CSV table of C-alpha atoms in Angstrom, one decimal:
chain,number,residue,atom,x,y,z
A,275,MET,CA,8.4,38.2,-179.9
A,276,ALA,CA,7.8,35.4,-177.4
A,277,ILE,CA,4.2,34.9,-176.2
A,278,ARG,CA,3.9,34.4,-172.5
A,279,TYR,CA,1.2,33.1,-170.2
A,280,PRO,CA,-0.1,35.5,-167.5
A,281,ASN,CA,2.3,33.7,-165.0
A,282,GLY,CA,5.2,34.8,-167.1
A,283,ARG,CA,5.9,31.3,-168.5
A,284,GLN,CA,6.7,31.3,-172.2
A,285,TYR,CA,4.1,29.8,-174.5
A,286,THR,CA,5.6,27.1,-176.8
A,287,PRO,CA,3.3,25.7,-179.5
A,288,LYS,CA,2.9,21.9,-179.1
A,289,ASN,CA,4.0,21.1,-182.6
A,290,LYS,CA,7.4,22.5,-181.7
A,291,THR,CA,8.0,20.4,-178.6
A,292,VAL,CA,7.2,17.1,-180.1
A,293,LYS,CA,10.0,17.3,-182.7
A,294,ASN,CA,9.8,13.8,-184.2
A,295,GLU,CA,5.9,13.6,-184.5
A,296,SER,CA,5.7,14.2,-188.2
A,297,LYS,CA,8.4,11.6,-188.9
A,298,LYS,CA,6.7,9.0,-186.6
A,299,LYS,CA,3.3,9.7,-188.3
A,300,SER,CA,4.8,9.0,-191.7
A,301,ASP,CA,6.4,5.8,-190.3
A,302,VAL,CA,2.9,4.7,-189.2
A,303,LEU,CA,1.5,5.6,-192.5
A,304,ALA,CA,4.2,3.7,-194.4
A,305,LYS,CA,3.7,0.7,-192.2
A,306,ASN,CA,-0.1,0.7,-192.7
A,307,LYS,CA,0.3,1.6,-196.3
A,308,LEU,CA,-3.3,1.4,-197.3
A,309,THR,CA,-3.8,-2.1,-196.0
A,310,PHE,CA,-6.2,-3.4,-193.4
A,311,SER,CA,-3.3,-4.8,-191.4
A,312,ASN,CA,-2.1,-4.0,-187.8
A,313,ARG,CA,-5.5,-2.6,-186.8
A,314,GLY,CA,-6.2,-4.7,-183.8
A,315,LYS,CA,-9.8,-3.9,-184.4
A,316,SER,CA,-12.5,-6.4,-184.8
A,317,LEU,CA,-14.7,-6.5,-187.9
A,318,GLU,CA,-17.6,-5.3,-185.8
A,319,ASP,CA,-15.6,-2.2,-184.6
A,320,GLU,CA,-14.6,-1.4,-188.2
A,321,ILE,CA,-18.2,-1.4,-189.3
A,322,ASP,CA,-19.2,0.6,-186.3
A,323,GLU,CA,-16.6,3.2,-187.2
A,324,ALA,CA,-17.8,3.3,-190.7
A,325,ASN,CA,-21.5,3.6,-189.7
A,326,MET,CA,-20.6,6.4,-187.2
A,327,PHE,CA,-18.7,8.2,-190.0
A,328,TYR,CA,-21.6,7.8,-192.5
A,329,LEU,CA,-24.1,9.1,-189.8
A,330,GLN,CA,-21.9,12.2,-189.0
A,331,ARG,CA,-21.3,13.0,-192.7
A,332,GLY,CA,-25.0,12.6,-193.5
A,333,THR,CA,-24.1,9.7,-195.9
A,334,ALA,CA,-26.3,7.0,-194.5
A,335,VAL,CA,-28.2,6.0,-191.4
A,336,ILE,CA,-27.1,2.4,-190.7
A,337,HIS,CA,-27.1,0.8,-187.2
A,338,LYS,CA,-26.2,-2.5,-185.6
A,339,LYS,CA,-29.3,-4.1,-184.0
A,340,PRO,CA,-28.9,-4.7,-180.3
A,341,VAL,CA,-28.5,-8.4,-179.2
A,342,PRO,CA,-32.0,-9.7,-178.4
A,343,VAL,CA,-32.4,-10.8,-174.8
A,344,GLN,CA,-35.4,-12.1,-172.8
A,345,ILE,CA,-35.3,-10.2,-169.6
A,346,VAL,CA,-36.6,-12.1,-166.6
A,347,LYS,CA,-35.6,-10.2,-163.5
A,348,VAL,CA,-34.7,-6.6,-162.9
A,349,ALA,CA,-33.7,-5.0,-159.7
A,350,TYR,CA,-34.0,-1.2,-158.8
A,351,PRO,CA,-31.4,-0.5,-156.3
A,352,SER,CA,-32.2,2.9,-154.7
A,353,ARG,CA,-30.5,5.9,-156.3
A,354,SER,CA,-28.8,3.9,-159.1
A,355,ALA,CA,-29.7,2.5,-162.4
A,356,ALA,CA,-32.0,-0.6,-162.8
A,357,VAL,CA,-29.9,-3.8,-162.9
A,358,ILE,CA,-31.0,-6.8,-165.0
A,359,GLN,CA,-30.3,-9.8,-162.8
A,360,GLU,CA,-31.5,-12.5,-165.0
A,361,ALA,CA,-31.9,-12.6,-168.8
A,362,TYR,CA,-31.4,-15.0,-171.6
A,363,PHE,CA,-30.2,-14.7,-175.1
A,364,ARG,CA,-32.9,-15.0,-177.8
A,365,THR,CA,-32.4,-16.2,-181.3
A,366,PRO,CA,-32.4,-13.2,-183.6
A,367,SER,CA,-34.9,-13.2,-186.5
A,368,THR,CA,-33.1,-10.8,-188.7
A,369,THR,CA,-29.6,-9.8,-189.7
A,370,ASP,CA,-27.4,-7.5,-187.5
A,371,TYR,CA,-27.3,-4.4,-189.5
A,372,ASN,CA,-29.9,-2.4,-191.3
A,373,GLY,CA,-30.6,1.2,-192.3
A,374,VAL,CA,-31.2,3.6,-195.1
A,375,TYR,CA,-28.8,4.9,-197.7
A,376,ASN,CA,-30.0,7.4,-200.3
A,377,GLY,CA,-33.4,5.9,-200.6
A,378,TYR,CA,-32.3,2.4,-200.5
A,379,TYR,CA,-33.0,0.0,-197.6
A,380,ILE,CA,-29.7,-1.7,-196.6
A,381,ASP,CA,-29.6,-5.0,-194.8
A,382,PHE,CA,-26.5,-7.1,-194.1
A,383,ASP,CA,-24.6,-9.3,-191.7
A,384,ALA,CA,-20.9,-9.3,-191.1
A,385,LYS,CA,-18.9,-12.6,-191.3
A,386,GLU,CA,-15.3,-13.4,-190.7
A,387,THR,CA,-13.3,-16.5,-191.8
A,388,LYS,CA,-9.7,-17.5,-191.3
A,389,ASN,CA,-10.1,-19.8,-194.3
A,390,LYS,CA,-7.9,-18.7,-197.2
A,391,THR,CA,-9.6,-20.4,-200.1
A,392,SER,CA,-13.3,-20.4,-199.4
A,393,PHE,CA,-16.1,-19.0,-197.2
A,394,PRO,CA,-17.8,-21.9,-195.3
A,395,LEU,CA,-21.6,-21.5,-195.3
A,396,GLN,CA,-21.8,-22.8,-191.8
A,397,ASN,CA,-21.0,-19.2,-190.9
A,398,VAL,CA,-24.5,-18.3,-192.1
A,399,HIS,CA,-27.7,-19.1,-190.3
A,400,GLU,CA,-30.9,-20.3,-192.0
A,401,HIS,CA,-32.9,-17.4,-190.4
A,402,GLN,CA,-30.5,-14.9,-192.0
A,403,VAL,CA,-31.1,-16.3,-195.4
A,404,THR,CA,-34.9,-16.4,-194.9
A,405,HIS,CA,-34.8,-12.8,-193.7
A,406,MET,CA,-32.7,-11.5,-196.5
A,407,ARG,CA,-34.8,-13.4,-199.0
A,408,ALA,CA,-37.9,-11.6,-197.8
A,409,ALA,CA,-36.2,-8.2,-197.7
A,410,THR,CA,-34.9,-8.7,-201.1
A,411,LYS,CA,-38.4,-9.3,-202.3
A,412,GLN,CA,-39.2,-5.9,-200.9
A,413,GLN,CA,-36.5,-4.4,-203.0
A,414,GLY,CA,-34.1,-4.1,-200.1
A,415,ILE,CA,-30.3,-4.2,-200.7
A,416,CYS,CA,-29.1,-7.3,-198.9
A,417,PHE,CA,-25.6,-8.7,-198.7
A,418,LEU,CA,-23.0,-10.3,-196.5
A,419,LEU,CA,-19.9,-8.2,-195.6
A,420,VAL,CA,-17.3,-11.1,-195.6
A,421,CYS,CA,-13.8,-10.7,-194.1
A,422,PHE,CA,-11.1,-13.2,-195.1
A,423,SER,CA,-9.0,-12.3,-192.0
A,424,THR,CA,-5.9,-14.2,-193.0
A,425,LEU,CA,-5.9,-12.6,-196.4
A,426,GLU,CA,-6.9,-9.2,-195.1
A,427,ARG,CA,-9.5,-9.1,-197.9
A,428,PHE,CA,-13.1,-7.7,-197.4
A,429,PHE,CA,-15.9,-8.4,-199.8
A,430,VAL,CA,-19.6,-7.3,-200.2
A,431,LEU,CA,-21.3,-10.5,-201.3
A,432,PRO,CA,-24.6,-9.8,-202.9
A,433,PHE,CA,-27.5,-11.8,-201.5
A,434,ASP,CA,-28.4,-13.4,-204.8
A,435,VAL,CA,-24.9,-15.0,-205.0
A,436,LEU,CA,-25.2,-16.2,-201.5
A,437,ASP,CA,-28.7,-17.5,-202.1
A,438,SER,CA,-27.6,-19.5,-205.1
A,439,ALA,CA,-24.7,-21.2,-203.2
A,440,TRP,CA,-27.2,-21.8,-200.3
A,441,GLN,CA,-29.8,-23.4,-202.4
A,442,ALA,CA,-27.2,-25.5,-204.2
A,443,MET,CA,-26.0,-26.6,-200.8
A,444,GLU,CA,-29.4,-27.7,-199.8
A,445,LYS,CA,-29.5,-29.9,-203.0
A,446,GLY,CA,-26.2,-31.5,-201.9
A,447,ALA,CA,-23.6,-29.3,-203.5
A,448,ARG,CA,-20.6,-27.8,-201.7
A,449,LYS,CA,-20.9,-26.2,-198.3
A,450,SER,CA,-18.7,-23.2,-199.0
A,451,ILE,CA,-18.2,-20.4,-201.5
A,452,PRO,CA,-14.8,-20.5,-203.1
A,453,LEU,CA,-12.7,-17.3,-203.0
A,454,ASN,CA,-12.7,-17.1,-206.9
A,455,VAL,CA,-16.5,-16.7,-206.8
A,456,PHE,CA,-15.9,-13.8,-204.5
A,457,GLU,CA,-13.3,-12.4,-206.9
A,458,GLU,CA,-15.8,-12.8,-209.8
A,459,GLN,CA,-19.3,-12.1,-208.4
A,460,ALA,CA,-18.7,-10.1,-205.1
A,461,ILE,CA,-17.3,-6.6,-204.8
A,462,GLU,CA,-14.1,-6.2,-203.0
A,463,ILE,CA,-13.9,-3.3,-200.5
A,464,THR,CA,-10.9,-1.2,-201.4
A,465,GLU,CA,-8.9,0.3,-198.6
A,466,SER,CA,-9.7,3.7,-197.5
A,467,TYR,CA,-8.8,6.2,-194.8
A,468,ALA,CA,-12.1,7.7,-193.7
A,469,PRO,CA,-13.7,5.5,-193.0
A,470,ARG,CA,-11.2,2.7,-193.2
A,471,LEU,CA,-13.8,0.1,-194.2
A,472,ASP,CA,-15.7,2.2,-196.6
A,473,TYR,CA,-18.1,-0.6,-197.5
A,474,LEU,CA,-20.8,1.8,-199.1
A,475,LYS,CA,-18.3,2.4,-202.0
A,476,ALA,CA,-18.7,-1.3,-202.8
A,477,VAL,CA,-22.4,-1.0,-202.3
A,478,ASP,CA,-22.5,1.8,-204.8
A,479,GLN,CA,-21.1,-0.6,-207.4
A,480,LEU,CA,-23.8,-3.1,-206.4
A,481,LEU,CA,-26.5,-0.3,-206.9
A,482,SER,CA,-25.0,0.8,-210.2
A,483,ALA,CA,-25.4,-2.8,-211.5
A,484,LEU,CA,-29.2,-2.9,-210.7
B,129,MET,CA,-77.5,-43.0,-186.9
B,130,ALA,CA,-75.7,-41.8,-183.9
B,131,ILE,CA,-71.9,-42.0,-184.0
B,132,ARG,CA,-70.3,-43.5,-180.9
B,133,TYR,CA,-66.7,-43.4,-179.5
B,134,PRO,CA,-65.1,-46.8,-179.0
B,135,ASN,CA,-66.1,-46.6,-175.3
B,136,GLY,CA,-69.7,-46.4,-176.4
B,137,ARG,CA,-70.3,-42.8,-175.5
B,138,GLN,CA,-72.1,-41.0,-178.1
B,139,TYR,CA,-70.3,-38.5,-180.3
B,140,THR,CA,-71.9,-35.0,-180.3
B,141,PRO,CA,-70.5,-32.4,-182.7
B,142,LYS,CA,-69.3,-29.4,-180.8
B,143,ASN,CA,-71.2,-26.9,-182.7
B,144,LYS,CA,-74.4,-28.6,-181.5
B,145,THR,CA,-73.5,-28.5,-177.9
B,146,VAL,CA,-72.7,-24.8,-177.9
B,147,LYS,CA,-76.1,-23.7,-179.0
B,148,ASN,CA,-75.9,-20.0,-178.7
B,149,GLU,CA,-72.3,-19.7,-180.1
B,150,SER,CA,-73.3,-18.1,-183.3
B,151,LYS,CA,-75.6,-15.6,-181.5
B,152,LYS,CA,-72.8,-14.9,-179.0
B,153,LYS,CA,-70.3,-14.3,-181.8
B,154,SER,CA,-72.6,-11.8,-183.6
B,155,ASP,CA,-73.1,-10.1,-180.3
B,156,VAL,CA,-69.4,-9.7,-179.9
B,157,LEU,CA,-69.0,-8.5,-183.5
B,158,ALA,CA,-71.8,-6.0,-182.9
B,159,LYS,CA,-70.2,-4.9,-179.8
B,160,ASN,CA,-66.7,-4.5,-181.4
B,161,LYS,CA,-68.4,-3.2,-184.6
B,162,LEU,CA,-65.2,-2.5,-186.3
B,163,THR,CA,-63.7,-0.5,-183.5
B,164,PHE,CA,-60.4,-1.0,-181.6
B,165,SER,CA,-62.2,-1.5,-178.3
B,166,ASN,CA,-62.1,-4.4,-175.9
B,167,ARG,CA,-59.0,-5.9,-177.2
B,168,GLY,CA,-56.9,-6.0,-174.1
B,169,LYS,CA,-53.9,-5.9,-176.3
B,170,SER,CA,-51.1,-3.4,-175.9
B,171,LEU,CA,-50.2,-1.1,-178.9
B,172,GLU,CA,-46.9,-3.0,-179.1
B,173,ASP,CA,-48.8,-6.4,-179.4
B,174,GLU,CA,-51.1,-4.8,-182.1
B,175,ILE,CA,-48.0,-3.7,-184.1
B,176,ASP,CA,-46.3,-7.0,-183.6
B,177,GLU,CA,-49.4,-8.8,-184.9
B,178,ALA,CA,-49.5,-6.5,-188.0
B,179,ASN,CA,-45.8,-6.9,-188.7
B,180,MET,CA,-46.1,-10.7,-188.4
B,181,PHE,CA,-49.1,-10.6,-190.8
B,182,TYR,CA,-47.1,-8.5,-193.3
B,183,LEU,CA,-44.1,-10.7,-193.1
B,184,GLN,CA,-46.3,-13.9,-193.7
B,185,ARG,CA,-48.1,-12.3,-196.6
B,186,GLY,CA,-45.0,-11.0,-198.1
B,187,THR,CA,-46.2,-7.4,-197.8
B,188,ALA,CA,-43.3,-5.9,-195.8
B,189,VAL,CA,-40.4,-6.9,-193.6
B,190,ILE,CA,-40.7,-4.7,-190.5
B,191,HIS,CA,-39.4,-5.7,-187.1
B,192,LYS,CA,-39.2,-4.2,-183.6
B,193,LYS,CA,-35.6,-3.6,-182.6
B,194,PRO,CA,-34.5,-5.4,-179.4
B,195,VAL,CA,-34.0,-3.3,-176.2
B,196,PRO,CA,-30.4,-2.4,-176.0
B,197,VAL,CA,-28.6,-3.7,-173.0
B,198,GLN,CA,-25.0,-3.6,-171.8
B,199,ILE,CA,-24.2,-7.1,-170.8
B,200,VAL,CA,-21.7,-7.4,-167.9
B,201,LYS,CA,-21.8,-10.9,-166.6
B,202,VAL,CA,-22.8,-14.1,-168.1
B,203,ALA,CA,-22.8,-17.5,-166.4
B,204,TYR,CA,-22.8,-20.8,-168.3
B,205,PRO,CA,-24.4,-23.4,-166.1
B,206,SER,CA,-23.6,-26.9,-167.3
B,207,ARG,CA,-26.1,-28.5,-169.7
B,208,SER,CA,-28.2,-25.3,-169.9
B,209,ALA,CA,-28.5,-22.0,-171.7
B,210,ALA,CA,-26.2,-19.2,-170.9
B,211,VAL,CA,-27.7,-16.9,-168.2
B,212,ILE,CA,-27.1,-13.2,-168.2
B,213,GLN,CA,-26.6,-12.3,-164.5
B,214,GLU,CA,-25.8,-8.6,-164.8
B,215,ALA,CA,-26.8,-6.2,-167.5
B,216,TYR,CA,-27.9,-2.6,-167.8
B,217,PHE,CA,-30.3,-0.8,-170.0
B,218,ARG,CA,-28.7,1.5,-172.6
B,219,THR,CA,-30.3,4.5,-174.2
B,220,PRO,CA,-31.4,3.6,-177.8
B,221,SER,CA,-30.0,5.8,-180.5
B,222,THR,CA,-32.8,5.0,-183.0
B,223,THR,CA,-36.6,4.4,-183.1
B,224,ASP,CA,-38.1,1.0,-182.2
B,225,TYR,CA,-39.3,-0.1,-185.6
B,226,ASN,CA,-37.8,-0.3,-189.0
B,227,GLY,CA,-37.8,-2.3,-192.1
B,228,VAL,CA,-38.6,-2.4,-195.8
B,229,TYR,CA,-41.9,-2.0,-197.7
B,230,ASN,CA,-42.0,-2.2,-201.4
B,231,GLY,CA,-38.7,-0.5,-201.8
B,232,TYR,CA,-39.2,2.1,-199.1
B,233,TYR,CA,-37.3,2.3,-196.0
B,234,ILE,CA,-39.8,2.5,-193.1
B,235,ASP,CA,-38.9,3.9,-189.7
B,236,PHE,CA,-41.2,4.7,-186.8
B,237,ASP,CA,-41.9,4.7,-183.1
B,238,ALA,CA,-45.2,3.9,-181.4
B,239,LYS,CA,-46.6,6.3,-178.8
B,240,GLU,CA,-49.7,6.1,-176.7
B,241,THR,CA,-51.5,8.8,-174.8
B,242,LYS,CA,-54.6,8.9,-172.6
B,243,ASN,CA,-55.0,12.6,-173.4
B,244,LYS,CA,-58.1,13.3,-175.4
B,245,THR,CA,-57.4,16.6,-176.9
B,246,SER,CA,-53.7,16.6,-177.8
B,247,PHE,CA,-50.5,14.6,-177.9
B,248,PRO,CA,-47.9,15.7,-175.3
B,249,LEU,CA,-44.4,16.0,-177.0
B,250,GLN,CA,-42.8,14.8,-173.8
B,251,ASN,CA,-43.7,11.3,-175.1
B,252,VAL,CA,-41.0,11.8,-177.8
B,253,HIS,CA,-37.3,11.7,-177.1
B,254,GLU,CA,-34.8,14.0,-178.6
B,255,HIS,CA,-32.8,11.1,-180.0
B,256,GLN,CA,-35.8,9.8,-181.8
B,257,VAL,CA,-36.3,13.2,-183.5
B,258,THR,CA,-32.6,13.4,-184.4
B,259,HIS,CA,-32.7,9.9,-185.8
B,260,MET,CA,-35.8,10.4,-187.9
B,261,ARG,CA,-34.4,13.7,-189.2
B,262,ALA,CA,-31.3,11.8,-190.4
B,263,ALA,CA,-33.3,8.9,-191.9
B,264,THR,CA,-35.7,11.4,-193.6
B,265,LYS,CA,-32.7,13.0,-195.2
B,266,GLN,CA,-31.9,9.6,-196.7
B,267,GLN,CA,-35.3,9.4,-198.2
B,268,GLY,CA,-36.6,7.1,-195.5
B,269,ILE,CA,-40.3,7.1,-194.6
B,270,CYS,CA,-40.5,8.2,-190.9
B,271,PHE,CA,-43.5,8.6,-188.7
B,272,LEU,CA,-45.0,8.2,-185.3
B,273,LEU,CA,-47.7,5.7,-184.8
B,274,VAL,CA,-49.8,7.6,-182.3
B,275,CYS,CA,-52.6,6.0,-180.2
B,276,PHE,CA,-55.2,8.1,-178.4
B,277,SER,CA,-56.1,5.3,-176.1
B,278,THR,CA,-59.1,6.9,-174.5
B,279,LEU,CA,-60.5,7.9,-177.8
B,280,GLU,CA,-59.5,4.6,-179.4
B,281,ARG,CA,-58.1,6.4,-182.4
B,282,PHE,CA,-54.8,5.6,-184.1
B,283,PHE,CA,-52.8,8.0,-186.4
B,284,VAL,CA,-49.7,7.8,-188.6
B,285,LEU,CA,-48.2,11.2,-187.9
B,286,PRO,CA,-45.7,12.1,-190.7
B,287,PHE,CA,-42.3,13.0,-189.4
B,288,ASP,CA,-42.3,16.5,-191.0
B,289,VAL,CA,-45.5,17.3,-189.0
B,290,LEU,CA,-43.8,16.2,-185.8
B,291,ASP,CA,-40.6,18.0,-186.7
B,292,SER,CA,-42.5,21.3,-187.2
B,293,ALA,CA,-44.1,21.0,-183.8
B,294,TRP,CA,-40.8,20.0,-182.2
B,295,GLN,CA,-38.9,22.9,-183.6
B,296,ALA,CA,-41.8,25.3,-182.6
B,297,MET,CA,-41.6,23.9,-179.1
B,298,GLU,CA,-37.9,24.5,-178.9
B,299,LYS,CA,-38.6,28.1,-179.8
B,300,GLY,CA,-41.1,28.3,-177.0
B,301,ALA,CA,-44.4,27.3,-178.7
B,302,ARG,CA,-46.8,24.7,-177.2
B,303,LYS,CA,-45.5,21.4,-175.9
B,304,SER,CA,-48.2,19.2,-177.5
B,305,ILE,CA,-49.8,18.6,-180.9
B,306,PRO,CA,-53.5,19.2,-180.8
B,307,LEU,CA,-55.9,16.5,-182.0
B,308,ASN,CA,-57.2,18.7,-184.8
B,309,VAL,CA,-53.7,18.8,-186.3
B,310,PHE,CA,-53.8,15.0,-186.3
B,311,GLU,CA,-57.2,15.2,-188.0
B,312,GLU,CA,-55.9,17.6,-190.6
B,313,GLN,CA,-52.2,16.6,-191.2
B,314,ALA,CA,-51.9,13.0,-189.9
B,315,ILE,CA,-53.6,9.9,-191.5
B,316,GLU,CA,-56.0,8.0,-189.4
B,317,ILE,CA,-55.6,4.3,-189.4
B,318,THR,CA,-59.0,2.8,-190.3
B,319,GLU,CA,-60.1,-0.3,-188.5
B,320,SER,CA,-59.5,-3.6,-190.1
B,321,TYR,CA,-59.7,-7.3,-189.4
B,322,ALA,CA,-56.4,-8.8,-190.8
B,323,PRO,CA,-54.4,-7.3,-189.5
B,324,ARG,CA,-56.5,-5.3,-187.0
B,325,LEU,CA,-54.0,-2.3,-187.0
B,326,ASP,CA,-53.4,-2.2,-190.6
B,327,TYR,CA,-51.0,0.8,-190.4
B,328,LEU,CA,-49.4,0.3,-193.8
B,329,LYS,CA,-52.8,1.3,-195.4
B,330,ALA,CA,-52.2,4.7,-193.8
B,331,VAL,CA,-48.6,4.7,-195.0
B,332,ASP,CA,-49.8,4.0,-198.5
B,333,GLN,CA,-51.6,7.4,-198.4
B,334,LEU,CA,-48.5,8.9,-197.1
B,335,LEU,CA,-46.5,7.5,-200.0
B,336,SER,CA,-49.1,8.6,-202.6
B,337,ALA,CA,-48.8,12.2,-201.4
B,338,LEU,CA,-44.9,12.1,-202.1
């Protein structure tokens, strides 16, 4: 029996009208085939998406810190929100992301490079190293989330590996970390669906090695 | 023998010229007598000072989060820093302070009231409670740092005490937490010199009760 709306028009379930939807969906899945390609999303968006997922599932509470600005002038137009009319960017003193995961303090920064063979240390700022060194001393879990965008490979680079390379650089050694060091000493983030950049899975491996 | 400057003027050590300094100092000390009075500092300044002290001593790494703003328009005047010309305040989704202390994730907000008998819950925002509830589930150490400014008394109010009062309020109970609840279930911050608001001492008590 056909179901009808009160106005007499027949009700047609939506999944019947869009005949090719399931085929289309499988095409998209095949195209993406468990890779990080064709996303059109920035690394920051991917991390935000993962953090939102973790928060909703009760897996972890990790947030991006706001960009620090020095506010100089604020106007209060009547009947509307306050408008900041003059402000300046300040240098952050920490990394961009921190939070708590199953009792662990998590602290990291996200870095992206188009380089295919190594990660240039000029992507990292002195204050970030100093901060992660201090947080590591407090038993925090610190790392860099590094994206080799051309290779579409993502790694969780433990802070101690970064710190060794950083200190070596300060003594005159190379100014980058080769990809093979990542392959040996970092943890590659394997592709996932929900969230797509499931970086805590890599952090779990980091934690199990503690 | 009198010591003289190259111009012939006699050198007089400063501690001789200010005859009454030591007396004055003791007066000041007596007046302040290990209390939080006469500081002229905001609660936020006191916490910043404590956090700076903790960071320098390697005790903890705790920072205030920047105020979140939505940046709309940025100008780049030649040869000078970028100027934010239009931006709006966003609602934060977390508390103001977080960090790591001896392996513990620390998360709190600072609140001040002139009220002498109770702490009005209207000082607390829903999103702060939601956030601390989530962080507590991840085994984070969450609390409010409450200043009764008229009484010059400071308390570390554990989140579970706040949450009980909050949930009771939602069911129609009182909209404030009486001072005697603080005296019984919160930890009073005892006065100190370095840092003056040594709130981690109170947190230690919180941790020892876990």
